């Protein structure tokens, strides 16, 4: 009997010894978060993506004891920042704002990741592209702007958020639809592109209404048309391209994602926190003020959107022969 007891005790001791290292990891995951969460924006400050991230971080304070701190990591149309998060420790403490470039860059041959490298949290926004010029520009309609681009020897400079960005694709798609030619000028985000337009270094930008709204309201810029199915809130006087006989509707969405292997219990906390924050009126107010289109979708619905758009952008990039 004593031999049996000693054998059982030894077996239990061995089992406990192997189980012990797992306990701290489990404790860390179930009391998440117990330190600051970094929300990485893969673009420069000043654009719509940055504005959304900062509004989200501020609104989240009511629903977590830990702060969400926004970090900008621009470069390569988002690829530098996303690669950092994809390769980060999957513990929920480094997440990213993801945009449609997550789909376009791989098809352009500019990145090797895919949307499956992220564990999706939720979608928060959707915005169309628009063509915006300086207030003193000679064009007062999209027809006049396109007519100028059609002239022989024209050099209409259109800024975008980087080669392969959705705004680059939007202006390239417009070239195709309207049979014109632009000089595409890339920047490290929509914010720098808009500043270049204000400084007179380029002729137009193909970015979202949200990213020019402050300057349009101040009378420094004017938006000629939006690439949407219907007119945009806050820009009700601006026609859609479809109204002007150009069948073009293209834009971006923004949401949140974590590294692929982030534990389910941590993802559950991030998704719950995001849903509660998305319902905050303070976030809605900032998005309305910035003319950012509010769209909330949970992870499953968001993934279905990505799967659908992935097919669309692959076909568009192939048609326009844009692969590097």
PDB file of C-alpha atoms in Angstrom:
ATOM      1  CA  UNK A   1       0.000   0.000   0.000  1.00  0.00           C
ATOM      2  CA  UNK A   2       2.806   2.421   0.931  1.00  0.00           C
ATOM      3  CA  UNK A   3       4.494   1.613  -2.388  1.00  0.00           C
ATOM      4  CA  UNK A   4       1.274   2.410  -4.267  1.00  0.00           C
ATOM      5  CA  UNK A   5       0.857   5.731  -2.421  1.00  0.00           C
ATOM      6  CA  UNK A   6       4.480   6.722  -3.113  1.00  0.00           C
ATOM      7  CA  UNK A   7       4.032   5.858  -6.818  1.00  0.00           C
ATOM      8  CA  UNK A   8       0.842   7.934  -7.103  1.00  0.00           C
ATOM      9  CA  UNK A   9       2.432  10.895  -5.306  1.00  0.00           C
ATOM     10  CA  UNK A  10       5.450  10.772  -7.612  1.00  0.00           C
ATOM     11  CA  UNK A  11       3.199  10.739 -10.672  1.00  0.00           C
ATOM     12  CA  UNK A  12       1.258  13.729  -9.362  1.00  0.00           C
ATOM     13  CA  UNK A  13       4.482  15.617  -8.669  1.00  0.00           C
ATOM     14  CA  UNK A  14       5.717  15.017 -12.210  1.00  0.00           C
ATOM     15  CA  UNK A  15       2.375  16.141 -13.658  1.00  0.00           C
ATOM     16  CA  UNK A  16       2.422  19.314 -11.556  1.00  0.00           C
ATOM     17  CA  UNK A  17       6.001  20.043 -12.588  1.00  0.00           C
ATOM     18  CA  UNK A  18       4.994  19.966 -16.271  1.00  0.00           C
ATOM     19  CA  UNK A  19       1.808  21.960 -15.666  1.00  0.00           C
ATOM     20  CA  UNK A  20       3.478  24.698 -13.594  1.00  0.00           C
ATOM     21  CA  UNK A  21       5.039  26.655 -16.489  1.00  0.00           C
ATOM     22  CA  UNK A  22       1.630  26.914 -18.161  1.00  0.00           C
ATOM     23  CA  UNK A  23      -0.003  28.694 -15.218  1.00  0.00           C
ATOM     24  CA  UNK A  24       1.586  32.160 -15.634  1.00  0.00           C
ATOM     25  CA  UNK A  25       0.726  32.249 -19.349  1.00  0.00           C
ATOM     26  CA  UNK A  26      -2.871  31.311 -18.626  1.00  0.00           C
ATOM     27  CA  UNK A  27      -3.136  33.924 -15.912  1.00  0.00           C
ATOM     28  CA  UNK A  28      -1.738  36.589 -18.209  1.00  0.00           C
ATOM     29  CA  UNK A  29      -4.262  35.814 -20.939  1.00  0.00           C
ATOM     30  CA  UNK A  30      -7.315  35.761 -18.667  1.00  0.00           C
ATOM     31  CA  UNK A  31      -6.556  39.083 -16.941  1.00  0.00           C
ATOM     32  CA  UNK A  32      -5.972  40.845 -20.263  1.00  0.00           C
ATOM     33  CA  UNK A  33      -5.302  43.718 -20.512  1.00  0.00           C
ATOM     34  CA  UNK A  34      -2.977  44.486 -17.630  1.00  0.00           C
ATOM     35  CA  UNK A  35      -0.835  47.063 -19.449  1.00  0.00           C
ATOM     36  CA  UNK A  36      -1.062  49.619 -22.258  1.00  0.00           C
ATOM     37  CA  UNK A  37      -2.289  48.428 -25.667  1.00  0.00           C
ATOM     38  CA  UNK A  38      -0.503  49.841 -28.713  1.00  0.00           C
ATOM     39  CA  UNK A  39      -2.712  50.678 -31.689  1.00  0.00           C
ATOM     40  CA  UNK A  40      -0.447  50.979 -34.722  1.00  0.00           C
ATOM     41  CA  UNK A  41      -1.443  53.247 -37.628  1.00  0.00           C
ATOM     42  CA  UNK A  42       0.580  52.344 -40.747  1.00  0.00           C
ATOM     43  CA  UNK A  43       0.348  55.889 -42.141  1.00  0.00           C
ATOM     44  CA  UNK A  44       1.507  59.385 -41.239  1.00  0.00           C
ATOM     45  CA  UNK A  45      -0.496  61.585 -38.831  1.00  0.00           C
ATOM     46  CA  UNK A  46      -3.159  63.815 -40.326  1.00  0.00           C
ATOM     47  CA  UNK A  47      -5.155  61.438 -42.518  1.00  0.00           C
ATOM     48  CA  UNK A  48      -8.505  59.763 -41.950  1.00  0.00           C
ATOM     49  CA  UNK A  49      -6.963  56.529 -40.652  1.00  0.00           C
ATOM     50  CA  UNK A  50      -4.986  58.413 -38.012  1.00  0.00           C
ATOM     51  CA  UNK A  51      -8.043  60.486 -37.013  1.00  0.00           C
ATOM     52  CA  UNK A  52     -10.159  57.362 -36.576  1.00  0.00           C
ATOM     53  CA  UNK A  53      -7.483  55.617 -34.494  1.00  0.00           C
ATOM     54  CA  UNK A  54      -7.098  58.549 -32.103  1.00  0.00           C
ATOM     55  CA  UNK A  55     -10.850  58.989 -31.708  1.00  0.00           C
ATOM     56  CA  UNK A  56     -11.190  55.267 -30.992  1.00  0.00           C
ATOM     57  CA  UNK A  57      -8.375  55.299 -28.419  1.00  0.00           C
ATOM     58  CA  UNK A  58      -9.992  58.232 -26.606  1.00  0.00           C
ATOM     59  CA  UNK A  59     -13.485  56.713 -26.615  1.00  0.00           C
ATOM     60  CA  UNK A  60     -12.172  53.362 -25.335  1.00  0.00           C
ATOM     61  CA  UNK A  61     -11.192  54.882 -21.981  1.00  0.00           C
ATOM     62  CA  UNK A  62     -14.687  54.249 -20.604  1.00  0.00           C
ATOM     63  CA  UNK A  63     -14.427  50.531 -21.235  1.00  0.00           C
ATOM     64  CA  UNK A  64     -10.924  49.515 -20.125  1.00  0.00           C
ATOM     65  CA  UNK A  65      -8.665  50.275 -17.186  1.00  0.00           C
ATOM     66  CA  UNK A  66      -5.673  50.355 -19.539  1.00  0.00           C
ATOM     67  CA  UNK A  67      -4.847  53.022 -22.109  1.00  0.00           C
ATOM     68  CA  UNK A  68      -4.745  52.491 -25.851  1.00  0.00           C
ATOM     69  CA  UNK A  69      -1.811  54.440 -27.275  1.00  0.00           C
ATOM     70  CA  UNK A  70      -1.643  55.285 -30.989  1.00  0.00           C
ATOM     71  CA  UNK A  71       1.693  54.862 -32.791  1.00  0.00           C
ATOM     72  CA  UNK A  72       2.290  55.933 -36.398  1.00  0.00           C
ATOM     73  CA  UNK A  73       4.556  53.712 -38.510  1.00  0.00           C
ATOM     74  CA  UNK A  74       4.243  54.949 -42.123  1.00  0.00           C
ATOM     75  CA  UNK A  75       5.910  53.519 -45.191  1.00  0.00           C
ATOM     76  CA  UNK A  76       5.314  51.300 -48.224  1.00  0.00           C
ATOM     77  CA  UNK A  77       1.594  52.133 -48.350  1.00  0.00           C
ATOM     78  CA  UNK A  78       1.012  50.465 -44.984  1.00  0.00           C
ATOM     79  CA  UNK A  79       3.190  47.381 -45.439  1.00  0.00           C
ATOM     80  CA  UNK A  80       5.874  48.405 -42.923  1.00  0.00           C
ATOM     81  CA  UNK A  81       3.417  48.879 -40.079  1.00  0.00           C
ATOM     82  CA  UNK A  82       1.369  45.785 -40.859  1.00  0.00           C
ATOM     83  CA  UNK A  83       4.435  43.562 -41.073  1.00  0.00           C
ATOM     84  CA  UNK A  84       5.440  44.787 -37.626  1.00  0.00           C
ATOM     85  CA  UNK A  85       2.095  43.783 -36.144  1.00  0.00           C
ATOM     86  CA  UNK A  86       1.907  40.492 -38.049  1.00  0.00           C
ATOM     87  CA  UNK A  87       5.307  39.530 -36.572  1.00  0.00           C
ATOM     88  CA  UNK A  88       4.593  40.909 -33.085  1.00  0.00           C
ATOM     89  CA  UNK A  89       4.053  38.723 -30.031  1.00  0.00           C
ATOM     90  CA  UNK A  90       0.431  37.544 -30.331  1.00  0.00           C
ATOM     91  CA  UNK A  91      -0.649  38.677 -26.874  1.00  0.00           C
ATOM     92  CA  UNK A  92      -3.110  41.439 -27.792  1.00  0.00           C
ATOM     93  CA  UNK A  93      -0.872  44.313 -26.732  1.00  0.00           C
ATOM     94  CA  UNK A  94       0.008  45.342 -30.311  1.00  0.00           C
ATOM     95  CA  UNK A  95      -2.881  45.672 -32.746  1.00  0.00           C
ATOM     96  CA  UNK A  96      -3.309  47.600 -35.993  1.00  0.00           C
ATOM     97  CA  UNK A  97      -5.722  49.699 -37.938  1.00  0.00           C
ATOM     98  CA  UNK A  98      -6.142  47.794 -41.186  1.00  0.00           C
ATOM     99  CA  UNK A  99      -7.318  49.306 -44.456  1.00  0.00           C
ATOM    100  CA  UNK A 100      -8.092  48.046 -47.934  1.00  0.00           C
ATOM    101  CA  UNK A 101      -4.398  48.232 -48.896  1.00  0.00           C
ATOM    102  CA  UNK A 102      -4.027  45.013 -46.930  1.00  0.00           C
ATOM    103  CA  UNK A 103      -5.693  43.422 -49.973  1.00  0.00           C
ATOM    104  CA  UNK A 104      -4.276  45.519 -52.797  1.00  0.00           C
ATOM    105  CA  UNK A 105      -0.551  45.426 -51.970  1.00  0.00           C
ATOM    106  CA  UNK A 106      -0.118  41.637 -52.381  1.00  0.00           C
ATOM    107  CA  UNK A 107      -1.882  41.666 -55.772  1.00  0.00           C
ATOM    108  CA  UNK A 108       0.378  44.519 -56.868  1.00  0.00           C
ATOM    109  CA  UNK A 109       3.434  42.446 -55.943  1.00  0.00           C
ATOM    110  CA  UNK A 110       4.392  44.941 -53.221  1.00  0.00           C
ATOM    111  CA  UNK A 111       3.839  42.713 -50.170  1.00  0.00           C
ATOM    112  CA  UNK A 112       3.836  39.023 -49.293  1.00  0.00           C
ATOM    113  CA  UNK A 113       1.262  39.047 -46.499  1.00  0.00           C
ATOM    114  CA  UNK A 114      -2.457  38.390 -46.834  1.00  0.00           C
ATOM    115  CA  UNK A 115      -5.516  39.301 -44.808  1.00  0.00           C
ATOM    116  CA  UNK A 116      -5.371  35.818 -43.302  1.00  0.00           C
ATOM    117  CA  UNK A 117      -2.246  36.924 -41.405  1.00  0.00           C
ATOM    118  CA  UNK A 118      -4.523  39.001 -39.165  1.00  0.00           C
ATOM    119  CA  UNK A 119      -7.038  37.911 -36.577  1.00  0.00           C
ATOM    120  CA  UNK A 120      -9.853  40.353 -37.309  1.00  0.00           C
ATOM    121  CA  UNK A 121     -11.470  42.353 -34.512  1.00  0.00           C
ATOM    122  CA  UNK A 122     -14.094  44.507 -36.254  1.00  0.00           C
ATOM    123  CA  UNK A 123     -14.782  46.999 -39.046  1.00  0.00           C
ATOM    124  CA  UNK A 124     -15.397  50.615 -38.019  1.00  0.00           C
ATOM    125  CA  UNK A 125     -15.597  52.656 -41.203  1.00  0.00           C
ATOM    126  CA  UNK A 126     -16.095  52.853 -44.967  1.00  0.00           C
ATOM    127  CA  UNK A 127     -15.349  55.853 -47.232  1.00  0.00           C
ATOM    128  CA  UNK A 128     -15.340  56.494 -50.981  1.00  0.00           C
ATOM    129  CA  UNK A 129     -12.569  58.121 -52.984  1.00  0.00           C
ATOM    130  CA  UNK A 130     -13.014  61.678 -54.256  1.00  0.00           C
ATOM    131  CA  UNK A 131     -11.191  64.103 -56.524  1.00  0.00           C
ATOM    132  CA  UNK A 132     -10.272  67.336 -54.719  1.00  0.00           C
ATOM    133  CA  UNK A 133      -8.390  70.386 -56.015  1.00  0.00           C
ATOM    134  CA  UNK A 134      -7.347  73.779 -54.641  1.00  0.00           C
ATOM    135  CA  UNK A 135     -10.066  76.392 -54.313  1.00  0.00           C
ATOM    136  CA  UNK A 136      -8.358  78.648 -56.857  1.00  0.00           C
ATOM    137  CA  UNK A 137      -7.896  75.842 -59.421  1.00  0.00           C
ATOM    138  CA  UNK A 138      -9.399  76.609 -62.856  1.00  0.00           C
ATOM    139  CA  UNK A 139     -11.664  73.556 -62.761  1.00  0.00           C
ATOM    140  CA  UNK A 140     -15.123  73.875 -61.181  1.00  0.00           C
ATOM    141  CA  UNK A 141     -16.484  70.524 -62.305  1.00  0.00           C
ATOM    142  CA  UNK A 142     -15.157  67.019 -62.789  1.00  0.00           C
ATOM    143  CA  UNK A 143     -15.783  67.395 -66.537  1.00  0.00           C
ATOM    144  CA  UNK A 144     -13.452  70.412 -66.719  1.00  0.00           C
ATOM    145  CA  UNK A 145     -10.798  68.578 -64.704  1.00  0.00           C
ATOM    146  CA  UNK A 146     -10.909  65.519 -66.956  1.00  0.00           C
ATOM    147  CA  UNK A 147     -10.898  67.671 -70.084  1.00  0.00           C
ATOM    148  CA  UNK A 148      -7.643  69.251 -68.915  1.00  0.00           C
ATOM    149  CA  UNK A 149      -6.119  65.802 -68.360  1.00  0.00           C
ATOM    150  CA  UNK A 150      -7.113  64.751 -71.885  1.00  0.00           C
ATOM    151  CA  UNK A 151      -5.223  67.597 -73.544  1.00  0.00           C
ATOM    152  CA  UNK A 152      -2.067  66.649 -75.397  1.00  0.00           C
ATOM    153  CA  UNK A 153       1.033  67.162 -73.283  1.00  0.00           C
ATOM    154  CA  UNK A 154      -0.958  67.641 -70.074  1.00  0.00           C
ATOM    155  CA  UNK A 155       0.768  66.853 -66.791  1.00  0.00           C
ATOM    156  CA  UNK A 156      -2.015  66.787 -64.224  1.00  0.00           C
ATOM    157  CA  UNK A 157      -0.390  65.685 -60.959  1.00  0.00           C
ATOM    158  CA  UNK A 158      -2.679  63.631 -58.722  1.00  0.00           C
ATOM    159  CA  UNK A 159      -1.416  62.792 -55.236  1.00  0.00           C
ATOM    160  CA  UNK A 160      -2.197  59.564 -53.412  1.00  0.00           C
ATOM    161  CA  UNK A 161      -1.306  57.780 -50.180  1.00  0.00           C
ATOM    162  CA  UNK A 162       1.499  55.736 -51.754  1.00  0.00           C
ATOM    163  CA  UNK A 163       2.043  53.344 -54.653  1.00  0.00           C
ATOM    164  CA  UNK A 164      -0.498  50.568 -54.340  1.00  0.00           C
ATOM    165  CA  UNK A 165      -2.735  52.510 -51.980  1.00  0.00           C
ATOM    166  CA  UNK A 166      -6.475  52.521 -52.564  1.00  0.00           C
ATOM    167  CA  UNK A 167      -6.246  56.170 -53.578  1.00  0.00           C
ATOM    168  CA  UNK A 168      -3.647  55.266 -56.223  1.00  0.00           C
ATOM    169  CA  UNK A 169      -5.965  52.543 -57.513  1.00  0.00           C
ATOM    170  CA  UNK A 170      -8.911  54.948 -57.471  1.00  0.00           C
ATOM    171  CA  UNK A 171      -7.163  57.481 -59.706  1.00  0.00           C
ATOM    172  CA  UNK A 172      -5.862  54.688 -61.958  1.00  0.00           C
ATOM    173  CA  UNK A 173      -9.393  53.319 -62.272  1.00  0.00           C
ATOM    174  CA  UNK A 174     -10.599  56.826 -63.177  1.00  0.00           C
ATOM    175  CA  UNK A 175      -7.936  57.017 -65.887  1.00  0.00           C
ATOM    176  CA  UNK A 176      -9.308  53.789 -67.318  1.00  0.00           C
ATOM    177  CA  UNK A 177     -12.964  54.825 -67.134  1.00  0.00           C
ATOM    178  CA  UNK A 178     -12.487  58.368 -68.470  1.00  0.00           C
ATOM    179  CA  UNK A 179      -9.700  57.639 -70.996  1.00  0.00           C
ATOM    180  CA  UNK A 180      -7.330  60.202 -69.460  1.00  0.00           C
ATOM    181  CA  UNK A 181      -3.769  60.170 -68.157  1.00  0.00           C
ATOM    182  CA  UNK A 182      -2.529  61.446 -64.778  1.00  0.00           C
ATOM    183  CA  UNK A 183       0.917  61.890 -63.300  1.00  0.00           C
ATOM    184  CA  UNK A 184       0.530  59.854 -60.090  1.00  0.00           C
ATOM    185  CA  UNK A 185       2.476  61.298 -57.144  1.00  0.00           C
ATOM    186  CA  UNK A 186       2.833  58.988 -54.098  1.00  0.00           C
ATOM    187  CA  UNK A 187       3.078  60.152 -50.471  1.00  0.00           C
ATOM    188  CA  UNK A 188       3.358  58.334 -47.137  1.00  0.00           C
ATOM    189  CA  UNK A 189      -0.321  58.694 -46.361  1.00  0.00           C
ATOM    190  CA  UNK A 190      -3.259  60.899 -47.337  1.00  0.00           C
ATOM    191  CA  UNK A 191      -2.272  63.632 -44.859  1.00  0.00           C
ATOM    192  CA  UNK A 192       1.041  64.474 -46.584  1.00  0.00           C
ATOM    193  CA  UNK A 193      -0.679  64.323 -50.001  1.00  0.00           C
ATOM    194  CA  UNK A 194      -3.289  66.865 -48.906  1.00  0.00           C
ATOM    195  CA  UNK A 195      -0.581  69.162 -47.511  1.00  0.00           C
ATOM    196  CA  UNK A 196       1.237  68.964 -50.856  1.00  0.00           C
ATOM    197  CA  UNK A 197      -1.975  69.993 -52.601  1.00  0.00           C
ATOM    198  CA  UNK A 198      -2.410  72.941 -50.246  1.00  0.00           C
ATOM    199  CA  UNK A 199       1.168  73.974 -51.005  1.00  0.00           C
ATOM    200  CA  UNK A 200       0.554  73.903 -54.750  1.00  0.00           C
ATOM    201  CA  UNK A 201       2.987  71.054 -55.411  1.00  0.00           C
ATOM    202  CA  UNK A 202       0.330  68.869 -57.067  1.00  0.00           C
ATOM    203  CA  UNK A 203      -2.943  69.576 -58.885  1.00  0.00           C
ATOM    204  CA  UNK A 204      -5.342  67.217 -57.124  1.00  0.00           C
ATOM    205  CA  UNK A 205      -5.669  64.377 -54.644  1.00  0.00           C
ATOM    206  CA  UNK A 206      -7.667  61.181 -54.935  1.00  0.00           C
ATOM    207  CA  UNK A 207      -8.426  60.645 -51.242  1.00  0.00           C
ATOM    208  CA  UNK A 208     -11.601  60.379 -49.162  1.00  0.00           C
ATOM    209  CA  UNK A 209     -13.845  63.365 -48.360  1.00  0.00           C
ATOM    210  CA  UNK A 210     -12.925  62.861 -44.693  1.00  0.00           C
ATOM    211  CA  UNK A 211      -9.294  63.634 -45.402  1.00  0.00           C
ATOM    212  CA  UNK A 212     -10.023  67.003 -47.013  1.00  0.00           C
ATOM    213  CA  UNK A 213     -13.156  68.067 -45.111  1.00  0.00           C
ATOM    214  CA  UNK A 214     -11.395  70.572 -42.811  1.00  0.00           C
ATOM    215  CA  UNK A 215      -9.820  72.412 -45.736  1.00  0.00           C
ATOM    216  CA  UNK A 216     -12.956  72.280 -47.867  1.00  0.00           C
ATOM    217  CA  UNK A 217     -14.933  73.818 -44.998  1.00  0.00           C
ATOM    218  CA  UNK A 218     -12.261  76.532 -44.669  1.00  0.00           C
ATOM    219  CA  UNK A 219     -12.557  77.381 -48.364  1.00  0.00           C
ATOM    220  CA  UNK A 220      -9.026  76.268 -49.234  1.00  0.00           C
ATOM    221  CA  UNK A 221      -9.980  73.196 -51.275  1.00  0.00           C
ATOM    222  CA  UNK A 222     -12.962  72.070 -53.361  1.00  0.00           C
ATOM    223  CA  UNK A 223     -14.131  68.535 -54.059  1.00  0.00           C
ATOM    224  CA  UNK A 224     -15.300  67.957 -57.629  1.00  0.00           C
ATOM    225  CA  UNK A 225     -16.871  64.484 -57.426  1.00  0.00           C
ATOM    226  CA  UNK A 226     -17.031  61.381 -55.229  1.00  0.00           C
ATOM    227  CA  UNK A 227     -16.605  57.760 -56.326  1.00  0.00           C
ATOM    228  CA  UNK A 228     -19.693  56.500 -54.515  1.00  0.00           C
ATOM    229  CA  UNK A 229     -23.130  55.095 -55.301  1.00  0.00           C
ATOM    230  CA  UNK A 230     -24.789  58.064 -53.595  1.00  0.00           C
ATOM    231  CA  UNK A 231     -23.801  61.499 -52.330  1.00  0.00           C
ATOM    232  CA  UNK A 232     -21.745  61.657 -49.148  1.00  0.00           C
ATOM    233  CA  UNK A 233     -22.975  63.137 -45.871  1.00  0.00           C
ATOM    234  CA  UNK A 234     -21.378  66.536 -45.380  1.00  0.00           C
ATOM    235  CA  UNK A 235     -20.678  66.768 -49.122  1.00  0.00           C
ATOM    236  CA  UNK A 236     -24.290  66.765 -50.301  1.00  0.00           C
ATOM    237  CA  UNK A 237     -23.588  69.373 -53.001  1.00  0.00           C
ATOM    238  CA  UNK A 238     -20.822  67.266 -54.551  1.00  0.00           C
ATOM    239  CA  UNK A 239     -22.011  64.933 -57.346  1.00  0.00           C
ATOM    240  CA  UNK A 240     -21.067  61.295 -57.697  1.00  0.00           C
ATOM    241  CA  UNK A 241     -19.155  60.112 -60.742  1.00  0.00           C
ATOM    242  CA  UNK A 242     -22.161  57.990 -61.665  1.00  0.00           C
ATOM    243  CA  UNK A 243     -24.274  61.136 -61.835  1.00  0.00           C
ATOM    244  CA  UNK A 244     -21.750  62.460 -64.330  1.00  0.00           C
ATOM    245  CA  UNK A 245     -21.927  59.357 -66.504  1.00  0.00           C
ATOM    246  CA  UNK A 246     -18.808  57.598 -65.193  1.00  0.00           C
ATOM    247  CA  UNK A 247     -19.620  54.222 -63.645  1.00  0.00           C
ATOM    248  CA  UNK A 248     -17.026  54.240 -60.876  1.00  0.00           C
ATOM    249  CA  UNK A 249     -17.528  53.441 -57.195  1.00  0.00           C
ATOM    250  CA  UNK A 250     -14.397  52.702 -55.177  1.00  0.00           C
ATOM    251  CA  UNK A 251     -13.127  53.457 -51.690  1.00  0.00           C
ATOM    252  CA  UNK A 252     -11.639  52.180 -48.480  1.00  0.00           C
ATOM    253  CA  UNK A 253     -12.713  50.631 -45.222  1.00  0.00           C
ATOM    254  CA  UNK A 254     -10.965  50.696 -41.880  1.00  0.00           C
ATOM    255  CA  UNK A 255     -11.031  48.224 -39.037  1.00  0.00           C
ATOM    256  CA  UNK A 256      -8.880  46.606 -36.370  1.00  0.00           C
ATOM    257  CA  UNK A 257      -6.791  43.457 -36.447  1.00  0.00           C
ATOM    258  CA  UNK A 258      -4.404  41.517 -34.195  1.00  0.00           C
ATOM    259  CA  UNK A 259      -1.630  39.005 -34.979  1.00  0.00           C
ATOM    260  CA  UNK A 260      -3.029  35.742 -36.327  1.00  0.00           C
ATOM    261  CA  UNK A 261      -2.144  33.526 -33.331  1.00  0.00           C
ATOM    262  CA  UNK A 262      -3.596  35.816 -30.654  1.00  0.00           C
ATOM    263  CA  UNK A 263      -5.410  33.548 -28.128  1.00  0.00           C
ATOM    264  CA  UNK A 264      -9.219  33.271 -28.385  1.00  0.00           C
ATOM    265  CA  UNK A 265      -9.752  34.599 -24.855  1.00  0.00           C
ATOM    266  CA  UNK A 266      -7.723  37.727 -25.673  1.00  0.00           C
ATOM    267  CA  UNK A 267      -9.555  38.198 -28.976  1.00  0.00           C
ATOM    268  CA  UNK A 268     -12.859  37.973 -27.121  1.00  0.00           C
ATOM    269  CA  UNK A 269     -11.804  40.858 -24.867  1.00  0.00           C
ATOM    270  CA  UNK A 270     -10.597  42.967 -27.815  1.00  0.00           C
ATOM    271  CA  UNK A 271     -13.813  42.365 -29.739  1.00  0.00           C
ATOM    272  CA  UNK A 272     -15.992  43.200 -26.761  1.00  0.00           C
ATOM    273  CA  UNK A 273     -13.983  46.355 -26.056  1.00  0.00           C
ATOM    274  CA  UNK A 274     -14.222  47.398 -29.708  1.00  0.00           C
ATOM    275  CA  UNK A 275     -17.964  46.842 -29.899  1.00  0.00           C
ATOM    276  CA  UNK A 276     -18.581  48.894 -26.751  1.00  0.00           C
ATOM    277  CA  UNK A 277     -16.279  51.664 -27.970  1.00  0.00           C
ATOM    278  CA  UNK A 278     -17.917  51.708 -31.399  1.00  0.00           C
ATOM    279  CA  UNK A 279     -21.238  52.454 -29.678  1.00  0.00           C
ATOM    280  CA  UNK A 280     -19.833  55.499 -27.887  1.00  0.00           C
ATOM    281  CA  UNK A 281     -21.454  58.738 -29.008  1.00  0.00           C
ATOM    282  CA  UNK A 282     -18.140  60.550 -28.606  1.00  0.00           C
ATOM    283  CA  UNK A 283     -16.604  58.341 -31.312  1.00  0.00           C
ATOM    284  CA  UNK A 284     -19.593  58.877 -33.608  1.00  0.00           C
ATOM    285  CA  UNK A 285     -19.382  62.637 -33.057  1.00  0.00           C
ATOM    286  CA  UNK A 286     -15.696  62.771 -34.023  1.00  0.00           C
ATOM    287  CA  UNK A 287     -16.321  60.604 -37.087  1.00  0.00           C
ATOM    288  CA  UNK A 288     -19.221  62.839 -38.160  1.00  0.00           C
ATOM    289  CA  UNK A 289     -17.105  65.947 -37.673  1.00  0.00           C
ATOM    290  CA  UNK A 290     -14.342  64.388 -39.780  1.00  0.00           C
ATOM    291  CA  UNK A 291     -16.861  63.102 -42.372  1.00  0.00           C
ATOM    292  CA  UNK A 292     -15.710  59.542 -41.714  1.00  0.00           C
ATOM    293  CA  UNK A 293     -18.411  57.054 -42.682  1.00  0.00           C
ATOM    294  CA  UNK A 294     -19.441  54.964 -39.679  1.00  0.00           C
ATOM    295  CA  UNK A 295     -19.836  51.248 -40.388  1.00  0.00           C
ATOM    296  CA  UNK A 296     -19.602  48.662 -37.605  1.00  0.00           C
ATOM    297  CA  UNK A 297     -19.282  44.970 -38.483  1.00  0.00           C
ATOM    298  CA  UNK A 298     -18.169  42.088 -36.276  1.00  0.00           C
ATOM    299  CA  UNK A 299     -15.189  39.902 -37.156  1.00  0.00           C
ATOM    300  CA  UNK A 300     -17.141  37.338 -39.193  1.00  0.00           C
ATOM    301  CA  UNK A 301     -18.957  39.967 -41.262  1.00  0.00           C
ATOM    302  CA  UNK A 302     -15.739  41.929 -41.698  1.00  0.00           C
ATOM    303  CA  UNK A 303     -13.931  38.835 -42.956  1.00  0.00           C
ATOM    304  CA  UNK A 304     -16.671  38.226 -45.528  1.00  0.00           C
ATOM    305  CA  UNK A 305     -16.152  41.802 -46.783  1.00  0.00           C
ATOM    306  CA  UNK A 306     -12.412  41.213 -47.102  1.00  0.00           C
ATOM    307  CA  UNK A 307     -12.927  37.961 -48.996  1.00  0.00           C
ATOM    308  CA  UNK A 308     -15.288  39.688 -51.450  1.00  0.00           C
ATOM    309  CA  UNK A 309     -13.089  42.769 -51.949  1.00  0.00           C
ATOM    310  CA  UNK A 310      -9.992  40.616 -52.356  1.00  0.00           C
ATOM    311  CA  UNK A 311     -11.497  39.114 -55.504  1.00  0.00           C
ATOM    312  CA  UNK A 312     -12.555  42.541 -56.812  1.00  0.00           C
ATOM    313  CA  UNK A 313      -9.148  44.165 -56.389  1.00  0.00           C
ATOM    314  CA  UNK A 314      -7.331  41.197 -57.876  1.00  0.00           C
ATOM    315  CA  UNK A 315      -9.474  41.551 -61.005  1.00  0.00           C
ATOM    316  CA  UNK A 316      -9.054  45.355 -61.101  1.00  0.00           C
ATOM    317  CA  UNK A 317      -5.274  45.242 -60.737  1.00  0.00           C
ATOM    318  CA  UNK A 318      -5.040  42.575 -63.433  1.00  0.00           C
ATOM    319  CA  UNK A 319      -7.249  44.604 -65.792  1.00  0.00           C
ATOM    320  CA  UNK A 320      -5.243  47.794 -65.268  1.00  0.00           C
ATOM    321  CA  UNK A 321      -1.940  45.877 -65.553  1.00  0.00           C
ATOM    322  CA  UNK A 322      -0.609  47.485 -62.367  1.00  0.00           C
ATOM    323  CA  UNK A 323       1.341  44.561 -60.905  1.00  0.00           C
ATOM    324  CA  UNK A 324       4.957  45.542 -60.241  1.00  0.00           C
TER     325      UNK A 324
END
